[in-house]
Amino acid sequence: MHDYNISKVFADPERCPCEGEGSVTYYRLHGTPVIYRSSYSLNFLKELAIKLKTSKDVWCVFDNTTLGLATSNALDLKRLVRLQT
């Protein structure tokens, strides 16, 4: 993956522990501890905001949509990224 500049998704939960960092950083978050149904903690989102702010080309998708939590997590993350200096 490295030789061809292919990015590996950083997924939660992690299903493929292989490494691969290409030109794009991609996070796909399904919810923890219950996939599709759990909200992410503020501490998790704060740590993620730091990673997003320091990445050059980054995508982050929340897929914890069953209970409508993806929208609030995404808005919280957006606010936290803006607070990063």
Coordinates of N, CA, C and O in Angstrom, one line a residue:
M1 N 0.8 -1.2 0.0 CA 0.0 0.0 0.0 C 0.9 1.3 0.0 O 0.6 2.2 -0.7
H2 N 2.0 1.2 0.8 CA 2.9 2.3 0.8 C 3.5 2.6 -0.5 O 3.6 3.8 -0.9
D3 N 3.9 1.6 -1.2 CA 4.6 1.7 -2.5 C 3.7 2.4 -3.5 O 4.2 3.1 -4.4
Y4 N 2.4 2.3 -3.4 CA 1.4 2.8 -4.4 C 0.7 4.0 -3.8 O -0.3 4.5 -4.4
N5 N 1.1 4.5 -2.6 CA 0.5 5.7 -2.0 C -1.1 5.5 -1.8 O -1.9 6.3 -2.0
I6 N -1.4 4.2 -1.3 CA -2.8 3.9 -1.1 C -3.1 4.1 0.4 O -2.3 3.5 1.3
S7 N -4.1 4.8 0.8 CA -4.5 5.0 2.2 C -5.3 3.8 2.7 O -6.2 3.3 1.9
K8 N -5.1 3.5 3.9 CA -6.0 2.5 4.6 C -6.9 3.2 5.5 O -6.5 4.2 6.2
V9 N -8.1 2.8 5.5 CA -9.1 3.5 6.4 C -8.8 3.2 7.9 O -8.4 2.0 8.2
F10 N -8.8 4.2 8.7 CA -8.7 4.0 10.1 C -10.2 3.8 10.6 O -10.9 4.8 10.8
A11 N -10.6 2.6 10.8 CA -12.0 2.3 11.1 C -12.1 2.0 12.6 O -11.2 1.6 13.3
D12 N -13.3 2.3 13.1 CA -13.7 1.9 14.4 C -15.1 1.3 14.3 O -16.0 1.9 13.9
P13 N -15.2 0.0 14.7 CA -14.1 -0.9 15.2 C -13.2 -1.3 14.1 O -13.5 -1.3 12.9
E14 N -11.9 -1.6 14.4 CA -10.9 -1.9 13.5 C -11.1 -3.4 13.1 O -11.1 -4.3 13.9
R15 N -11.2 -3.6 11.8 CA -11.4 -4.9 11.2 C -10.2 -5.4 10.5 O -10.0 -6.6 10.2
C16 N -9.3 -4.5 10.1 CA -8.1 -4.9 9.3 C -7.0 -4.1 10.0 O -6.8 -2.9 9.7
P17 N -6.2 -4.8 10.8 CA -5.1 -4.1 11.5 C -3.9 -3.8 10.7 O -2.9 -3.4 11.2
C18 N -3.9 -4.0 9.4 CA -2.8 -3.7 8.6 C -2.5 -2.2 8.5 O -3.3 -1.4 8.8
E19 N -1.3 -1.9 8.1 CA -0.9 -0.5 8.0 C -0.9 0.0 6.6 O -0.7 -0.8 5.7
G20 N -1.1 1.2 6.4 CA -1.1 1.8 5.0 C -1.4 3.3 5.1 O -2.5 3.6 5.4
E21 N -0.4 4.1 4.9 CA -0.7 5.5 4.9 C -0.4 6.1 3.5 O 0.8 6.1 3.1
G22 N -1.4 6.6 2.8 CA -1.2 7.2 1.5 C -1.3 8.7 1.6 O -1.1 9.3 2.7
S23 N -1.7 9.3 0.6 CA -1.8 10.8 0.6 C -3.0 11.3 1.3 O -3.1 12.5 1.6
V24 N -4.0 10.4 1.5 CA -5.2 10.8 2.2 C -5.4 10.0 3.5 O -5.1 8.9 3.6
T25 N -5.7 10.7 4.6 CA -6.1 10.1 5.8 C -7.6 10.0 5.9 O -8.3 10.9 5.7
Y26 N -8.1 8.8 6.2 CA -9.5 8.5 6.2 C -9.9 7.8 7.4 O -9.4 6.7 7.7
Y27 N -10.9 8.4 8.2 CA -11.5 7.8 9.4 C -12.9 7.5 9.1 O -13.7 8.3 8.5
R28 N -13.3 6.2 9.4 CA -14.7 5.8 9.3 C -15.1 5.2 10.6 O -14.6 4.2 11.1
L29 N -16.0 5.9 11.3 CA -16.3 5.6 12.7 C -17.8 5.1 12.8 O -18.7 5.8 12.5
H30 N -17.9 3.9 13.3 CA -19.2 3.2 13.3 C -19.8 3.2 14.7 O -21.0 2.8 14.8
G31 N -19.1 3.7 15.7 CA -19.7 3.7 17.1 C -19.0 2.7 18.0 O -18.8 1.5 17.5
T32 N -18.8 3.1 19.2 CA -18.1 2.2 20.2 C -18.8 2.4 21.5 O -19.0 3.6 21.9
P33 N -19.2 1.5 22.3 CA -18.9 0.1 22.1 C -19.9 -0.7 21.2 O -19.6 -1.8 20.7
V34 N -21.1 -0.2 20.9 CA -22.1 -0.9 20.1 C -22.1 -0.3 18.7 O -22.4 0.9 18.5
I35 N -21.6 -1.1 17.7 CA -21.5 -0.6 16.4 C -22.8 0.0 15.9 O -23.9 -0.6 16.1
Y36 N -22.8 1.1 15.2 CA -23.9 1.9 14.6 C -24.8 2.6 15.7 O -25.6 3.4 15.3
R37 N -24.6 2.2 17.0 CA -25.6 2.7 18.0 C -25.0 3.6 19.1 O -25.7 4.2 19.8
S38 N -23.7 3.6 19.2 CA -23.0 4.3 20.3 C -22.5 5.7 19.8 O -22.0 5.8 18.7
S39 N -22.5 6.6 20.7 CA -21.9 7.9 20.5 C -20.5 7.9 21.0 O -20.1 7.1 21.8
Y40 N -19.7 8.8 20.4 CA -18.3 8.9 20.8 C -18.1 9.9 21.9 O -18.8 10.9 22.0
S41 N -17.2 9.6 22.8 CA -17.0 10.5 24.0 C -16.3 11.8 23.6 O -15.7 11.8 22.5
L42 N -16.5 12.8 24.4 CA -15.8 14.0 24.1 C -14.3 13.9 24.1 O -13.6 14.5 23.3
N43 N -13.8 13.1 25.0 CA -12.3 12.8 25.0 C -11.9 12.2 23.7 O -10.8 12.6 23.1
F44 N -12.6 11.2 23.2 CA -12.2 10.6 21.9 C -12.3 11.7 20.8 O -11.4 11.8 19.9
L45 N -13.3 12.5 20.8 CA -13.4 13.5 19.7 C -12.4 14.6 19.8 O -11.9 15.1 18.8
K46 N -11.9 14.9 21.1 CA -10.8 15.9 21.2 C -9.5 15.3 20.7 O -8.8 16.1 20.0
E47 N -9.2 14.1 20.9 CA -8.0 13.5 20.4 C -8.1 13.4 18.9 O -7.1 13.6 18.2
L48 N -9.3 13.1 18.3 CA -9.4 13.0 16.9 C -9.3 14.4 16.3 O -8.7 14.5 15.2
A49 N -9.8 15.4 16.9 CA -9.7 16.8 16.4 C -8.2 17.1 16.2 O -7.9 17.8 15.2
I50 N -7.4 16.8 17.1 CA -5.9 17.1 17.0 C -5.4 16.3 15.8 O -4.6 16.9 15.0
K51 N -5.7 15.1 15.6 CA -5.2 14.3 14.5 C -5.7 14.9 13.2 O -4.9 15.0 12.2
L52 N -7.0 15.4 13.1 CA -7.5 15.9 11.9 C -6.8 17.3 11.6 O -6.5 17.6 10.4
K53 N -6.6 18.1 12.6 CA -6.0 19.4 12.4 C -4.6 19.3 11.9 O -4.1 20.1 11.1
T54 N -3.9 18.2 12.2 CA -2.5 18.0 11.8 C -2.3 17.2 10.5 O -1.2 17.0 10.1
S55 N -3.4 16.7 10.0 CA -3.4 16.0 8.7 C -3.5 16.9 7.6 O -4.3 17.9 7.6
K56 N -2.8 16.6 6.5 CA -2.9 17.4 5.3 C -4.2 17.3 4.5 O -4.9 18.2 4.2
D57 N -4.5 16.0 4.2 CA -5.7 15.7 3.4 C -6.5 14.6 4.1 O -6.0 13.5 4.2
V58 N -7.6 15.0 4.7 CA -8.2 14.1 5.6 C -9.7 14.0 5.4 O -10.4 15.0 5.1
W59 N -10.3 12.8 5.6 CA -11.7 12.6 5.5 C -12.1 11.9 6.8 O -11.4 11.1 7.3
C60 N -13.3 12.3 7.3 CA -13.8 11.6 8.5 C -15.3 11.4 8.3 O -16.0 12.4 8.1
V61 N -15.7 10.2 8.4 CA -17.1 9.8 8.2 C -17.7 9.1 9.5 O -17.1 8.2 10.0
F62 N -18.7 9.6 10.0 CA -19.4 9.0 11.2 C -20.5 8.1 10.6 O -21.4 8.6 9.8
D63 N -20.5 6.8 11.0 CA -21.6 5.9 10.5 C -22.3 5.3 11.7 O -22.8 4.2 11.6
N64 N -22.4 6.0 12.8 CA -23.2 5.6 13.9 C -24.5 6.2 13.8 O -24.9 7.1 14.6
T65 N -25.3 5.8 12.8 CA -26.5 6.5 12.4 C -27.8 5.9 12.9 O -28.8 6.5 12.8
T66 N -27.8 4.7 13.5 CA -29.0 4.0 13.9 C -29.9 4.9 14.8 O -31.1 5.0 14.6
L67 N -29.2 5.5 15.7 CA -29.9 6.4 16.7 C -29.7 7.9 16.4 O -30.0 8.7 17.3
G68 N -29.2 8.2 15.3 CA -29.0 9.6 14.9 C -27.8 10.3 15.6 O -27.8 11.5 15.6
L69 N -26.9 9.5 16.0 CA -25.8 10.1 16.8 C -24.6 10.7 15.9 O -23.8 11.5 16.3
A70 N -24.6 10.2 14.6 CA -23.5 10.7 13.7 C -23.5 12.2 13.6 O -22.5 12.8 13.6
T71 N -24.7 12.8 13.5 CA -24.8 14.2 13.2 C -24.2 15.0 14.4 O -23.4 15.9 14.3
S72 N -24.6 14.7 15.6 CA -24.1 15.4 16.8 C -22.6 15.2 17.0 O -21.9 16.1 17.3
N73 N -22.1 13.9 16.7 CA -20.7 13.7 16.8 C -19.9 14.5 15.8 O -18.9 15.1 16.1
A74 N -20.5 14.6 14.6 CA -19.8 15.3 13.5 C -19.8 16.8 13.9 O -18.7 17.5 13.7
L75 N -20.8 17.4 14.4 CA -20.9 18.8 14.7 C -20.0 19.1 15.9 O -19.3 20.1 15.9
D76 N -19.9 18.2 16.9 CA -19.0 18.4 18.0 C -17.5 18.3 17.5 O -16.7 19.2 17.9
L77 N -17.2 17.4 16.6 CA -15.9 17.3 16.1 C -15.5 18.6 15.3 O -14.4 19.1 15.4
K78 N -16.4 19.0 14.5 CA -16.2 20.3 13.7 C -15.8 21.4 14.6 O -14.9 22.2 14.4
R79 N -16.6 21.6 15.7 CA -16.3 22.6 16.7 C -14.9 22.5 17.3 O -14.2 23.4 17.5
L80 N -14.6 21.2 17.7 CA -13.3 21.0 18.3 C -12.1 21.2 17.4 O -11.1 21.7 17.8
V81 N -12.3 20.9 16.1 CA -11.2 21.1 15.1 C -11.0 22.6 15.0 O -9.9 23.1 15.0
R82 N -12.1 23.4 15.0 CA -11.9 24.9 14.9 C -11.2 25.5 16.1 O -10.6 26.5 16.0
L83 N -11.4 24.8 17.3 CA -10.7 25.3 18.5 C -9.2 25.0 18.5 O -8.5 25.6 19.3
Q84 N -8.8 24.1 17.7 CA -7.4 23.8 17.7 C -6.6 24.9 17.1 O -7.0 25.5 16.1
T85 N -5.4 25.2 17.7 CA -4.6 26.3 17.2 C -3.3 25.8 16.5 O -2.9 24.7 16.6

